[in-house]
Coordinates of N, CA, C and O in Angstrom, one line a residue:
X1 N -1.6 33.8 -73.1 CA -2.3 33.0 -72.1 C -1.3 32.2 -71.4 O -1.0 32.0 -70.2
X2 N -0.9 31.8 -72.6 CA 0.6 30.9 -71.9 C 1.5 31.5 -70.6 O 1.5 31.0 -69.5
X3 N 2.1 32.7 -70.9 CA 2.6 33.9 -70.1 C 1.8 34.3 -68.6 O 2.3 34.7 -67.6
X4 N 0.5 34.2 -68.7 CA -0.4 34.4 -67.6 C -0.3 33.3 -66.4 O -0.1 33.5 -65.2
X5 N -0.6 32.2 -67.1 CA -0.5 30.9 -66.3 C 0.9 30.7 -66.0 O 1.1 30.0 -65.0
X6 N 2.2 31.3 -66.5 CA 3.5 31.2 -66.4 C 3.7 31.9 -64.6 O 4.0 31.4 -63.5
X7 N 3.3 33.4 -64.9 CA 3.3 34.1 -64.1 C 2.1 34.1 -62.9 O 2.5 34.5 -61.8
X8 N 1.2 33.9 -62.9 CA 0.6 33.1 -61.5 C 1.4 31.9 -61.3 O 1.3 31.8 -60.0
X9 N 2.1 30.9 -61.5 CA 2.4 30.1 -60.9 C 4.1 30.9 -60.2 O 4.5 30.7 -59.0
X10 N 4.6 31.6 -60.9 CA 5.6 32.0 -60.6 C 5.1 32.7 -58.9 O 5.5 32.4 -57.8
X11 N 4.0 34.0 -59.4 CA 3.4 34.6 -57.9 C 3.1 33.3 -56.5 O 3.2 33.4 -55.2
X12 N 2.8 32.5 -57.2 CA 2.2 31.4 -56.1 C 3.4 31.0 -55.0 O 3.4 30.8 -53.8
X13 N 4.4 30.9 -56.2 CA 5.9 29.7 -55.2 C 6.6 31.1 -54.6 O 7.1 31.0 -53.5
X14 N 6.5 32.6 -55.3 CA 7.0 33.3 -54.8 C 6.4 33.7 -53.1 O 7.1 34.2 -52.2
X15 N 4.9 33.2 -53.1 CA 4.3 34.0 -51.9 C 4.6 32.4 -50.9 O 4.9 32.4 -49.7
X16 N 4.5 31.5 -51.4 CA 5.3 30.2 -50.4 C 6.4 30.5 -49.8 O 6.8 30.4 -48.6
X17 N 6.8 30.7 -50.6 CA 8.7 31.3 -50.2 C 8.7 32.5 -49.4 O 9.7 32.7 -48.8
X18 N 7.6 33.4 -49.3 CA 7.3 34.7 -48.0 C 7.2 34.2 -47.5 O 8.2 34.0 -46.8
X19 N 5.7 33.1 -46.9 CA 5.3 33.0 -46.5 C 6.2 31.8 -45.3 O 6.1 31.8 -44.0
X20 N 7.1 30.7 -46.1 CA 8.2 30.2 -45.1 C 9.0 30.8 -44.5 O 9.4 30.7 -43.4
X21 N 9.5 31.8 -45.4 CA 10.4 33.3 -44.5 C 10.4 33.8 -43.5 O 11.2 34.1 -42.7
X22 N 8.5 34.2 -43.6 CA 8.0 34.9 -42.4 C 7.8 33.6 -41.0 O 8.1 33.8 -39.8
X23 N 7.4 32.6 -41.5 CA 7.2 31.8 -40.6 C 8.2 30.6 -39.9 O 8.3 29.9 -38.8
X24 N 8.8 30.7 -41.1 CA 9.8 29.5 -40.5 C 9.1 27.8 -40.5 O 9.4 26.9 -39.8
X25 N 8.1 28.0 -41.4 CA 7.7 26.9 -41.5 C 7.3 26.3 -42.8 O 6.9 27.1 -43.6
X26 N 7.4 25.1 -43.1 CA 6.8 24.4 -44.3 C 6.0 23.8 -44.3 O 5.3 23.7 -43.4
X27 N 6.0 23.2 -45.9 CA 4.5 22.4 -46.0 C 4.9 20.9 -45.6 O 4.0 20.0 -45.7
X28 N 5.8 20.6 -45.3 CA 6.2 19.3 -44.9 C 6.7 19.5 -43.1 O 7.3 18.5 -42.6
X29 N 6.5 20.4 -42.3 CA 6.5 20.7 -40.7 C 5.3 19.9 -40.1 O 5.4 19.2 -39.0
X30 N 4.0 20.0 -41.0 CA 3.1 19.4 -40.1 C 3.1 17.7 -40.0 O 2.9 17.1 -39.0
X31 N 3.5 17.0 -41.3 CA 4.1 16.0 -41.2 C 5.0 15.3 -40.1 O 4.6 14.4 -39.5
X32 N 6.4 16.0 -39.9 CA 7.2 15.7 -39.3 C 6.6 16.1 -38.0 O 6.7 15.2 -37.2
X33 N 6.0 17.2 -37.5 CA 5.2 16.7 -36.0 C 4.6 15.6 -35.8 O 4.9 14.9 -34.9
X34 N 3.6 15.3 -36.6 CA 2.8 14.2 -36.2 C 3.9 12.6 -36.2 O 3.8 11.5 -35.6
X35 N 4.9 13.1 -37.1 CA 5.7 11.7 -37.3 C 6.2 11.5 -35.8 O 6.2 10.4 -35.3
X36 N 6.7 12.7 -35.1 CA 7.3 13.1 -34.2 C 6.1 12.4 -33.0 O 6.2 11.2 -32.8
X37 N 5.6 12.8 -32.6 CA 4.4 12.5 -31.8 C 4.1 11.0 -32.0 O 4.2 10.3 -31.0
X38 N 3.6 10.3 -33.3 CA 3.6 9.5 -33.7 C 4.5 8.3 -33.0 O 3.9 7.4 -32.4
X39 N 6.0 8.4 -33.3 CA 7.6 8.1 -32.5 C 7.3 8.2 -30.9 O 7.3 7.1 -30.3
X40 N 7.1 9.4 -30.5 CA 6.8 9.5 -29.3 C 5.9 8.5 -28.5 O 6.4 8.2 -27.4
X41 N 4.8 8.1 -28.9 CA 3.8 7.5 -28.4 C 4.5 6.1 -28.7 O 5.3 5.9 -27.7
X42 N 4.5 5.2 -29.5 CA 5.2 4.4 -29.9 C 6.0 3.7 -28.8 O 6.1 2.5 -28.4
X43 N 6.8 4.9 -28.5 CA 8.2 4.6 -27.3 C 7.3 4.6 -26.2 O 7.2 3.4 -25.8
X44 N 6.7 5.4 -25.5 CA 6.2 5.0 -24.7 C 5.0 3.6 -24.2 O 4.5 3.2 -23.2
X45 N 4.9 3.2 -25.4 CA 3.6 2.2 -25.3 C 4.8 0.8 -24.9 O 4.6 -0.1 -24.1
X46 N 5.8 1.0 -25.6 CA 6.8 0.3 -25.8 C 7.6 0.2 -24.6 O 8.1 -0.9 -24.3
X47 N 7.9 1.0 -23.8 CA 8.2 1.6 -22.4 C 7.4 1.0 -21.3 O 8.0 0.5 -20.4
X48 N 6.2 1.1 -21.4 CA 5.0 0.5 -21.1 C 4.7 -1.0 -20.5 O 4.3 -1.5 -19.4
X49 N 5.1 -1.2 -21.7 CA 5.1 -3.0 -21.9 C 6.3 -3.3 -21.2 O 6.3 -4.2 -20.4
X50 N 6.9 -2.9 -21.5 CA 8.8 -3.8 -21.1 C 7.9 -3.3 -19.4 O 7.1 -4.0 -18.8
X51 N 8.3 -2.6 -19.2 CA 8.0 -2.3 -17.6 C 6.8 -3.2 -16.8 O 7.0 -4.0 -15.8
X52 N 5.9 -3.0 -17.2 CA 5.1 -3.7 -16.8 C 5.0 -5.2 -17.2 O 4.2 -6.0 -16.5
X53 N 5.6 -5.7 -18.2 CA 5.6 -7.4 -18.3 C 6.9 -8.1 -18.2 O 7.1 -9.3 -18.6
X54 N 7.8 -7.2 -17.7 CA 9.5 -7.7 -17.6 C 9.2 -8.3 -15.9 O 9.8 -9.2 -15.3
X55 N 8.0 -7.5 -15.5 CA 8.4 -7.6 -13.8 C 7.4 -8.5 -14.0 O 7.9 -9.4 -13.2
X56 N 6.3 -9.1 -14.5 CA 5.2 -10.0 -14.0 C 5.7 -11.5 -14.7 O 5.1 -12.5 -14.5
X57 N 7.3 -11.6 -15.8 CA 7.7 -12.2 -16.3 C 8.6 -12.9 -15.6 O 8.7 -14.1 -15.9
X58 N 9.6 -12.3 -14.4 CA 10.5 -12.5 -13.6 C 10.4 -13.5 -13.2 O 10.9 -14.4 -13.7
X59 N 9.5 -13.7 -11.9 CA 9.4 -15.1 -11.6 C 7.3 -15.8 -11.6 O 6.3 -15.1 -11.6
X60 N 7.7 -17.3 -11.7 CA 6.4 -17.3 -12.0 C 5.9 -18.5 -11.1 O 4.8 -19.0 -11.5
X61 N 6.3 -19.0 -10.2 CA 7.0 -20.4 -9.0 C 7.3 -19.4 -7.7 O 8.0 -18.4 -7.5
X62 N 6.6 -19.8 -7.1 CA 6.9 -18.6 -5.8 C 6.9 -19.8 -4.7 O 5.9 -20.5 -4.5
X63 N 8.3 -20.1 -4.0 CA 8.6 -21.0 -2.5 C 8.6 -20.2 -1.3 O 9.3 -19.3 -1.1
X64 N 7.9 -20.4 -0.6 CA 7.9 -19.7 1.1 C 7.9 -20.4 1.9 O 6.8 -20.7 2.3
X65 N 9.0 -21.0 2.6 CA 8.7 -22.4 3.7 C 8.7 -21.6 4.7 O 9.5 -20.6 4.6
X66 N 8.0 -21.7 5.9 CA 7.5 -21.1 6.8 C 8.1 -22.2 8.2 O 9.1 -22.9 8.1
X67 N 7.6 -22.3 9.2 CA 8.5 -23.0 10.5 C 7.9 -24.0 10.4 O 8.7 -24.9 10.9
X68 N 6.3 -24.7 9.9 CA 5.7 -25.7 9.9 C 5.4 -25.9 8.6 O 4.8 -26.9 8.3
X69 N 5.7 -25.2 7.7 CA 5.0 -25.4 6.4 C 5.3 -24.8 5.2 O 5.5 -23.6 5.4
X70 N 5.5 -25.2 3.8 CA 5.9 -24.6 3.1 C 4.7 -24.3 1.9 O 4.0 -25.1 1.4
X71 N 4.7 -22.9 1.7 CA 3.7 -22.9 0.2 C 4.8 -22.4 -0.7 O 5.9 -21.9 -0.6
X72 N 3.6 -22.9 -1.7 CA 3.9 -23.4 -3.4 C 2.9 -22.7 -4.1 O 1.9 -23.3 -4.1
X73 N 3.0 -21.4 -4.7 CA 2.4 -21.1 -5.5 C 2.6 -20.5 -6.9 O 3.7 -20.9 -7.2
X74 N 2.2 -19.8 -7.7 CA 1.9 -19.0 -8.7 C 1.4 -18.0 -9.2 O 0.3 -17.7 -8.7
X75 N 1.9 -17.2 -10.2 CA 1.4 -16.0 -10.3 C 0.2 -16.1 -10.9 O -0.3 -15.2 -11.5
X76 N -0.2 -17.2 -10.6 CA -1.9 -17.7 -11.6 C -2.3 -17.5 -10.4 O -3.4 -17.0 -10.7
X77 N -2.3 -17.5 -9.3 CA -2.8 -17.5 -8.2 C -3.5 -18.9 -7.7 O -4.4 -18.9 -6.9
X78 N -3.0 -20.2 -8.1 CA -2.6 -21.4 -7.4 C -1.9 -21.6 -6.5 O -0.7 -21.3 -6.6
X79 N -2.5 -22.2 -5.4 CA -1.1 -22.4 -4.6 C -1.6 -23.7 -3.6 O -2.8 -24.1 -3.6
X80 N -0.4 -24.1 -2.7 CA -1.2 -25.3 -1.7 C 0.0 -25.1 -0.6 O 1.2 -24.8 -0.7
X81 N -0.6 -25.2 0.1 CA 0.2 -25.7 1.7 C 0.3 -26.5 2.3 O -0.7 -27.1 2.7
X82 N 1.7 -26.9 2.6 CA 2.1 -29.1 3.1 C 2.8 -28.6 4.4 O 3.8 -27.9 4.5
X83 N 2.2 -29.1 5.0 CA 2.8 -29.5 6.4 C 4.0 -30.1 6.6 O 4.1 -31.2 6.1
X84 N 5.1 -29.4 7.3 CA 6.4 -30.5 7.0 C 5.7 -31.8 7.6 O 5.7 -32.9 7.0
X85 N 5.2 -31.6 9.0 CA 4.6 -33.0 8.9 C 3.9 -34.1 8.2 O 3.4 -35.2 8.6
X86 N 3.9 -33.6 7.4 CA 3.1 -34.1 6.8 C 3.5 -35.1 5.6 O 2.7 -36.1 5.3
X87 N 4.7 -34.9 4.9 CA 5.5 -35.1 3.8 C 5.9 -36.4 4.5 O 6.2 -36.5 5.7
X88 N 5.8 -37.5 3.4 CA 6.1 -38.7 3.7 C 7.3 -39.2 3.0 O 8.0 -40.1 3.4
X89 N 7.4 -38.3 1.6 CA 8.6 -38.7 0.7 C 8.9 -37.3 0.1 O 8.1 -36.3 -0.1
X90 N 10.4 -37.4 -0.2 CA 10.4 -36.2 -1.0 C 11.7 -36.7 -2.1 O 12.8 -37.2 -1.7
X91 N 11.5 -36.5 -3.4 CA 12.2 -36.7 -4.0 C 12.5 -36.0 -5.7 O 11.5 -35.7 -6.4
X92 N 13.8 -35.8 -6.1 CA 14.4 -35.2 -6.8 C 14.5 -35.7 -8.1 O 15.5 -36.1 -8.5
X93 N 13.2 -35.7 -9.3 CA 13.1 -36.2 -10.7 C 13.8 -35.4 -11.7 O 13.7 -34.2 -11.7
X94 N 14.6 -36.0 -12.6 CA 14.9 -35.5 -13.8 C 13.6 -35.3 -14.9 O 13.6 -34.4 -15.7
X95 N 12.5 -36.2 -14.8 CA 11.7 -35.7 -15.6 C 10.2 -36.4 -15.1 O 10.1 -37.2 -14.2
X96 N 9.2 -36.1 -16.0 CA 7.7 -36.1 -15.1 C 6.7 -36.2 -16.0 O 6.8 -35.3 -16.8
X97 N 5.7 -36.8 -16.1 CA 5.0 -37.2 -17.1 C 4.0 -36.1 -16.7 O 3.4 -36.6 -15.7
X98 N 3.5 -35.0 -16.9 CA 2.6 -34.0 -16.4 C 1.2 -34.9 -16.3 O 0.5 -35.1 -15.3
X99 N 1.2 -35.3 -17.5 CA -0.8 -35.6 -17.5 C -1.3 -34.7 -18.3 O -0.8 -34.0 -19.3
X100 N -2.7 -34.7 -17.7 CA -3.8 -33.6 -18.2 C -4.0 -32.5 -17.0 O -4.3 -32.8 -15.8
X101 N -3.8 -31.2 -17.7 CA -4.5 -30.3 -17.0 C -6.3 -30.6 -16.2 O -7.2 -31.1 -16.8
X102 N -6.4 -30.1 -15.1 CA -7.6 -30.6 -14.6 C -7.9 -29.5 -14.4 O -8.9 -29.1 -15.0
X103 N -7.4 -28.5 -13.6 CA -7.7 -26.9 -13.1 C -6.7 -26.3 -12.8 O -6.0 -26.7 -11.9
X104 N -6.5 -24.8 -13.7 CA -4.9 -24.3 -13.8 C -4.6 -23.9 -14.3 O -5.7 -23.3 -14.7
X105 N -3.4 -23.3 -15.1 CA -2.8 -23.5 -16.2 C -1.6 -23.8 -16.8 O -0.6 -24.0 -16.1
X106 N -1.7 -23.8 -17.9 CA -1.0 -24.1 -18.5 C -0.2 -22.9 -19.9 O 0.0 -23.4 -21.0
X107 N 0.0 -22.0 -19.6 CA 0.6 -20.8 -20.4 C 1.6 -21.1 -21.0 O 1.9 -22.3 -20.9
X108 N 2.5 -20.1 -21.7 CA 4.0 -19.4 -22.1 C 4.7 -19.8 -21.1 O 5.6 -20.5 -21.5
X109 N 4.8 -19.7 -20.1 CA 5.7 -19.8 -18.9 C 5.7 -20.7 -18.3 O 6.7 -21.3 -17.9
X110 N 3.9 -21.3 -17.8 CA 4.3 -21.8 -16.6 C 2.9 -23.0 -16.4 O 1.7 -22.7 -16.5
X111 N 3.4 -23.8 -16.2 CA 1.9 -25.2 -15.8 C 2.0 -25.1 -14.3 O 3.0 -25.3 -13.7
X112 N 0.3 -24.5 -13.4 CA 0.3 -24.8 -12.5 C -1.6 -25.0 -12.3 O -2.6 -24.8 -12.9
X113 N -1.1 -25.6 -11.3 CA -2.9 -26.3 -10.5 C -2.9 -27.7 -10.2 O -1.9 -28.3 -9.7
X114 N -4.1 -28.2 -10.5 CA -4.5 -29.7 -10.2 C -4.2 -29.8 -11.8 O -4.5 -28.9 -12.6
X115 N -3.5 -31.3 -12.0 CA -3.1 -32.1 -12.7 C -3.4 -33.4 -12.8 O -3.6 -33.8 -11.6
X116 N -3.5 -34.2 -13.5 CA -3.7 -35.8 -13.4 C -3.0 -36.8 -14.1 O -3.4 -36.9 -15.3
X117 N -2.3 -37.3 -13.8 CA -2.0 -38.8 -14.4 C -1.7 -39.8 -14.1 O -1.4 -40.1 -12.9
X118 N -1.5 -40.5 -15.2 CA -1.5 -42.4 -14.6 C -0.6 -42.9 -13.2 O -1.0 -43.9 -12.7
X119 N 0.2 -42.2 -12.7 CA 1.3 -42.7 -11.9 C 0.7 -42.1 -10.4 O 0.7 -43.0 -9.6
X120 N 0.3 -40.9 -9.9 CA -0.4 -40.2 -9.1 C -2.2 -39.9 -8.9 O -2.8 -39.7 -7.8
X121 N -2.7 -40.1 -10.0 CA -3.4 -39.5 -10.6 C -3.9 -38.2 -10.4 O -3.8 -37.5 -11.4
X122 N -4.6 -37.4 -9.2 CA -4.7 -35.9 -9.5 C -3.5 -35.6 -8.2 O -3.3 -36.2 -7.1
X123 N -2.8 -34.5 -8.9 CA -1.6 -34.2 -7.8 C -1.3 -32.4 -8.6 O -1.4 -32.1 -9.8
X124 N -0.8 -31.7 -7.5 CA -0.2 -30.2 -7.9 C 0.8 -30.2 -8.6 O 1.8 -31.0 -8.4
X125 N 0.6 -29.2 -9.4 CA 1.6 -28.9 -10.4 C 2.2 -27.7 -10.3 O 1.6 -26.8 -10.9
X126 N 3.5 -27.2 -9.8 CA 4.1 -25.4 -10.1 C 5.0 -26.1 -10.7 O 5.5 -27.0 -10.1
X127 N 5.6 -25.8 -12.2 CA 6.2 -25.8 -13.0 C 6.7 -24.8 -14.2 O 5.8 -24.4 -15.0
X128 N 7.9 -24.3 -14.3 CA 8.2 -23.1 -15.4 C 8.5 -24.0 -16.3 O 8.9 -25.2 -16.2
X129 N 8.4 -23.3 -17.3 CA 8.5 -24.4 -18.5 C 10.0 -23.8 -19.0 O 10.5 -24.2 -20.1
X130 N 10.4 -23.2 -18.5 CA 11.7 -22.6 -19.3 C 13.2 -23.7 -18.1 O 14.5 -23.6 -18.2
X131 N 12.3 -24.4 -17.5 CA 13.6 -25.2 -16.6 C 13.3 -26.3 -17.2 O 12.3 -27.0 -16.9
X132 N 14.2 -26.7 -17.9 CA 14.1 -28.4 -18.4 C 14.5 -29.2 -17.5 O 15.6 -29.0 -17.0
X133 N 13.7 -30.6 -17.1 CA 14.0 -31.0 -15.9 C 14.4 -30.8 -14.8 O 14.7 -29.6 -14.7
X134 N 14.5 -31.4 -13.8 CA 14.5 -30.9 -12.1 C 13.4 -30.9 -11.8 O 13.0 -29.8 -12.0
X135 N 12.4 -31.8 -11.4 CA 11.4 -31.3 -10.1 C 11.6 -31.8 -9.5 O 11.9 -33.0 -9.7
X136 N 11.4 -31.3 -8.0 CA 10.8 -31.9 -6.5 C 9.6 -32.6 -6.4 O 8.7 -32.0 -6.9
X137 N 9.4 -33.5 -6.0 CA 8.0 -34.3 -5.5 C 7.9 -34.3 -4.3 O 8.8 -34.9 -3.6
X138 N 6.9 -33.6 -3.9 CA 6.6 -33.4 -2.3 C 5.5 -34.7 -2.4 O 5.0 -34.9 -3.5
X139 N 5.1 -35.6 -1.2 CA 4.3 -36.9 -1.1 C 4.1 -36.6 0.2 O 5.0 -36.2 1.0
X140 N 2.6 -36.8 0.6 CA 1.7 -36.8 1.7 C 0.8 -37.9 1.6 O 0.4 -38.3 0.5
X141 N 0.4 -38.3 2.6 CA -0.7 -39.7 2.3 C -2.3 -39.2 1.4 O -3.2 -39.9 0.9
X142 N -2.2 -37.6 1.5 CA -3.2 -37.8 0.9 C -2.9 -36.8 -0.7 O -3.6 -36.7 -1.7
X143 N -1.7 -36.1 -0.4 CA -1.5 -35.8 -2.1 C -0.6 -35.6 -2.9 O -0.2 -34.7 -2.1
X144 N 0.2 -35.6 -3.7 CA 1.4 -35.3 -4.4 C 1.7 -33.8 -5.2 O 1.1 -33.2 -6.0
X145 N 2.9 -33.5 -4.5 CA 2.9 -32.1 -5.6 C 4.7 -32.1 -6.0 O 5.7 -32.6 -5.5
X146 N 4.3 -31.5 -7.1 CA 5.8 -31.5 -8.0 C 5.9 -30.1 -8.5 O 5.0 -29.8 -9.3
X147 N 6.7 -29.3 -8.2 CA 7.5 -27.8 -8.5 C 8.7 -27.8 -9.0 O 9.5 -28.7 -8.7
X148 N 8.9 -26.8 -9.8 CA 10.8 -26.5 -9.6 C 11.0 -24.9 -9.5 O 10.0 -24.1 -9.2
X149 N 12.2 -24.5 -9.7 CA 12.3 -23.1 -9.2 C 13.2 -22.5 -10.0 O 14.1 -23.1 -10.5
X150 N 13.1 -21.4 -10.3 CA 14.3 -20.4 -11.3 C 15.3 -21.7 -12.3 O 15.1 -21.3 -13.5
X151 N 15.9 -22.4 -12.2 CA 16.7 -23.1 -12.6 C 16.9 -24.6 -12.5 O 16.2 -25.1 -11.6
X152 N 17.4 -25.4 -13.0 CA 17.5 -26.8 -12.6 C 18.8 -26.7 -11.5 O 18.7 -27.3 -10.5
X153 N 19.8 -25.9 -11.9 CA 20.9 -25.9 -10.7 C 20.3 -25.7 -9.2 O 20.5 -26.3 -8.2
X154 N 19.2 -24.4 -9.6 CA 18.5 -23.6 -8.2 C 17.4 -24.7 -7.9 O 16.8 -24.7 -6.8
X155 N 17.2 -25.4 -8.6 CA 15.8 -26.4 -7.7 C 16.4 -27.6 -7.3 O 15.7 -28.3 -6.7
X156 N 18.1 -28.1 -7.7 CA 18.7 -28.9 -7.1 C 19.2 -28.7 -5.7 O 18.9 -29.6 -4.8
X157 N 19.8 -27.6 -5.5 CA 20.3 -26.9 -4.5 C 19.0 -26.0 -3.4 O 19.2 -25.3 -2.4
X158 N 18.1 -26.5 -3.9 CA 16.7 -26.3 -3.2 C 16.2 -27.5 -2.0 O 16.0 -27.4 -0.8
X159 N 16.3 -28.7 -3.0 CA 16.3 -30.2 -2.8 C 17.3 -30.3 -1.4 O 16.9 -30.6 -0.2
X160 N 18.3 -30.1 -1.8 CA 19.5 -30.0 -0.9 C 19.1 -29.5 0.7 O 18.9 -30.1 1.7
X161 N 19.2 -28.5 0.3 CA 18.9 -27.4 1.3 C 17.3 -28.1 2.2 O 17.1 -28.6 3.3
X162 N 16.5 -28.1 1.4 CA 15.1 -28.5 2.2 C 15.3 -29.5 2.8 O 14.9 -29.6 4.0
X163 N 16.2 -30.9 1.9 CA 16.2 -32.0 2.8 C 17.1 -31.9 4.1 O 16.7 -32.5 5.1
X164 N 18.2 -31.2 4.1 CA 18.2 -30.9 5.2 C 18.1 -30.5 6.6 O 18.6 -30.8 7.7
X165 N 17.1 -29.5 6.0 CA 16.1 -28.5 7.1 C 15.5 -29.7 7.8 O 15.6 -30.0 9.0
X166 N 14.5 -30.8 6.4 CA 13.8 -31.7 7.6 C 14.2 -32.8 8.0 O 13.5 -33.7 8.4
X167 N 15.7 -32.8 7.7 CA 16.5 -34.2 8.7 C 16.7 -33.7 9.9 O 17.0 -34.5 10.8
X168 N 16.5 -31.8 10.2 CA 16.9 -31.6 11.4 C 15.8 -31.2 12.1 O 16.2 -31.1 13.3
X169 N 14.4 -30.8 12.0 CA 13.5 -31.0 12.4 C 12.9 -32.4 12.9 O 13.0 -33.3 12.1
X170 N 12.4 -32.6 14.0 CA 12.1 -33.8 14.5 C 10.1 -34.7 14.2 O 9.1 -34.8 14.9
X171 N 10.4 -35.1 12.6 CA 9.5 -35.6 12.3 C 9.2 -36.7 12.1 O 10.1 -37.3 12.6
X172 N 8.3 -37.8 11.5 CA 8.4 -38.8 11.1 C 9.3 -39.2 9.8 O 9.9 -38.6 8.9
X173 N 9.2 -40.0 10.0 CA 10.5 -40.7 8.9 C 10.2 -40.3 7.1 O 9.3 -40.9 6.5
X174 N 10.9 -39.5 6.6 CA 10.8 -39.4 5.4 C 11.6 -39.9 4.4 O 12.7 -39.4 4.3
X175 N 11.2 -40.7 3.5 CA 11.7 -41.2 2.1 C 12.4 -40.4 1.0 O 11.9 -40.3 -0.1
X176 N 13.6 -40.0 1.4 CA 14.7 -39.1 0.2 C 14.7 -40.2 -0.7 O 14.6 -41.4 -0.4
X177 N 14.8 -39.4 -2.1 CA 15.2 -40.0 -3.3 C 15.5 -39.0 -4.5 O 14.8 -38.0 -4.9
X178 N 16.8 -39.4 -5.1 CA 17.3 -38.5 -6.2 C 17.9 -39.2 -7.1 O 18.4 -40.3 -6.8
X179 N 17.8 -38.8 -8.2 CA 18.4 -39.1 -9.3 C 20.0 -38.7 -9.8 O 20.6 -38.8 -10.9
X180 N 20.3 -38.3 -8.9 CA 21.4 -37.3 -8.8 C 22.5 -38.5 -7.8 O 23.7 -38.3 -7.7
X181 N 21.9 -40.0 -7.1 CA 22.6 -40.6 -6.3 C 22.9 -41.6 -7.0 O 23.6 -42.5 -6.6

């Protein structure tokens, strides 16, 4: 009996062994596809992501100063528009007491909308959180907004640059102030 069971198992591994011969395939092939495919998918989900949240990560503070006016928005889809005439003060803070969120947000990246606190009370916020210090304070008689931009170097050199755009535009008298003097 012993010998019987010997020899069927012997016939069994022998007809596996045709049967990979003839085919060129094993019992561990179907595995390695699916692992394969598996891998495959993987990379592309992975491909996926980088691509599509590398670019909506890039920037998240969008400046467009226009010949009368400059907007300030976000990829939250916040934004406001100030009249150069309009700006009564504009000045260059190392740092800024946010407040409370009023309408906006406030994410991973980036605080923007209406904001409120003790010193302004509700006033605009575009801010990346990944720039420590540097904001602009734009001032109008009727609102306050504070941004910065890619960098603390690039929102100094912003400051710069704007203030001198509206020293050379012919408006009412505006209030420079930096921290930087």
């Amino acid at each position: 009996m012993k010998k019987t069971s010997e020899n069927a198992d012997k016939k069994t591994s022998e007809a596996k062994e045709k049967h990979t011969a003839k085919t060129g395939s094993s019992v561990f092939d179907g595995f390695t596809r699916h692992r394969n495919y598996s891998i495959l998918i993987f990379l592309i989900i992975v491909l996926g992501y980088l691509i599509f949240f590398r670019n909506s990560l890039s920037e998240s503070v969008y400046i467009e100063p226009g010949e009368d006016s400059i907007l300030i928005n976000s990829y939250t889809e916040d934004e406001i528009t100030i009249s150069y005439a309009d700006i009564t003060r504009m000045e260059l803070c190392d740092e800024v007491d946010f407040g409370t969120l009023s309408e906006g947000t406030d994410d991973r990246r980036v605080r923007s909308g209406l904001w409120k606190n003790d010193a302004w009370g509700e006033y605009y916020l575009f801010a990346l959180k990944k720039v420590k210090g540097d904001y602009i304070l734009l001032e109008t008689d009727e609102t306050v907004v504070v941004f910065n931009y890619e960098s603390a170097e690039v929102t100094q050199n912003f400051y710069s640059a704007f203030q001198e755009y509206l020293e050379g535009l012919d408006l009412q008298e505006i209030e420079y102030a930096s921290y930087l003097e």
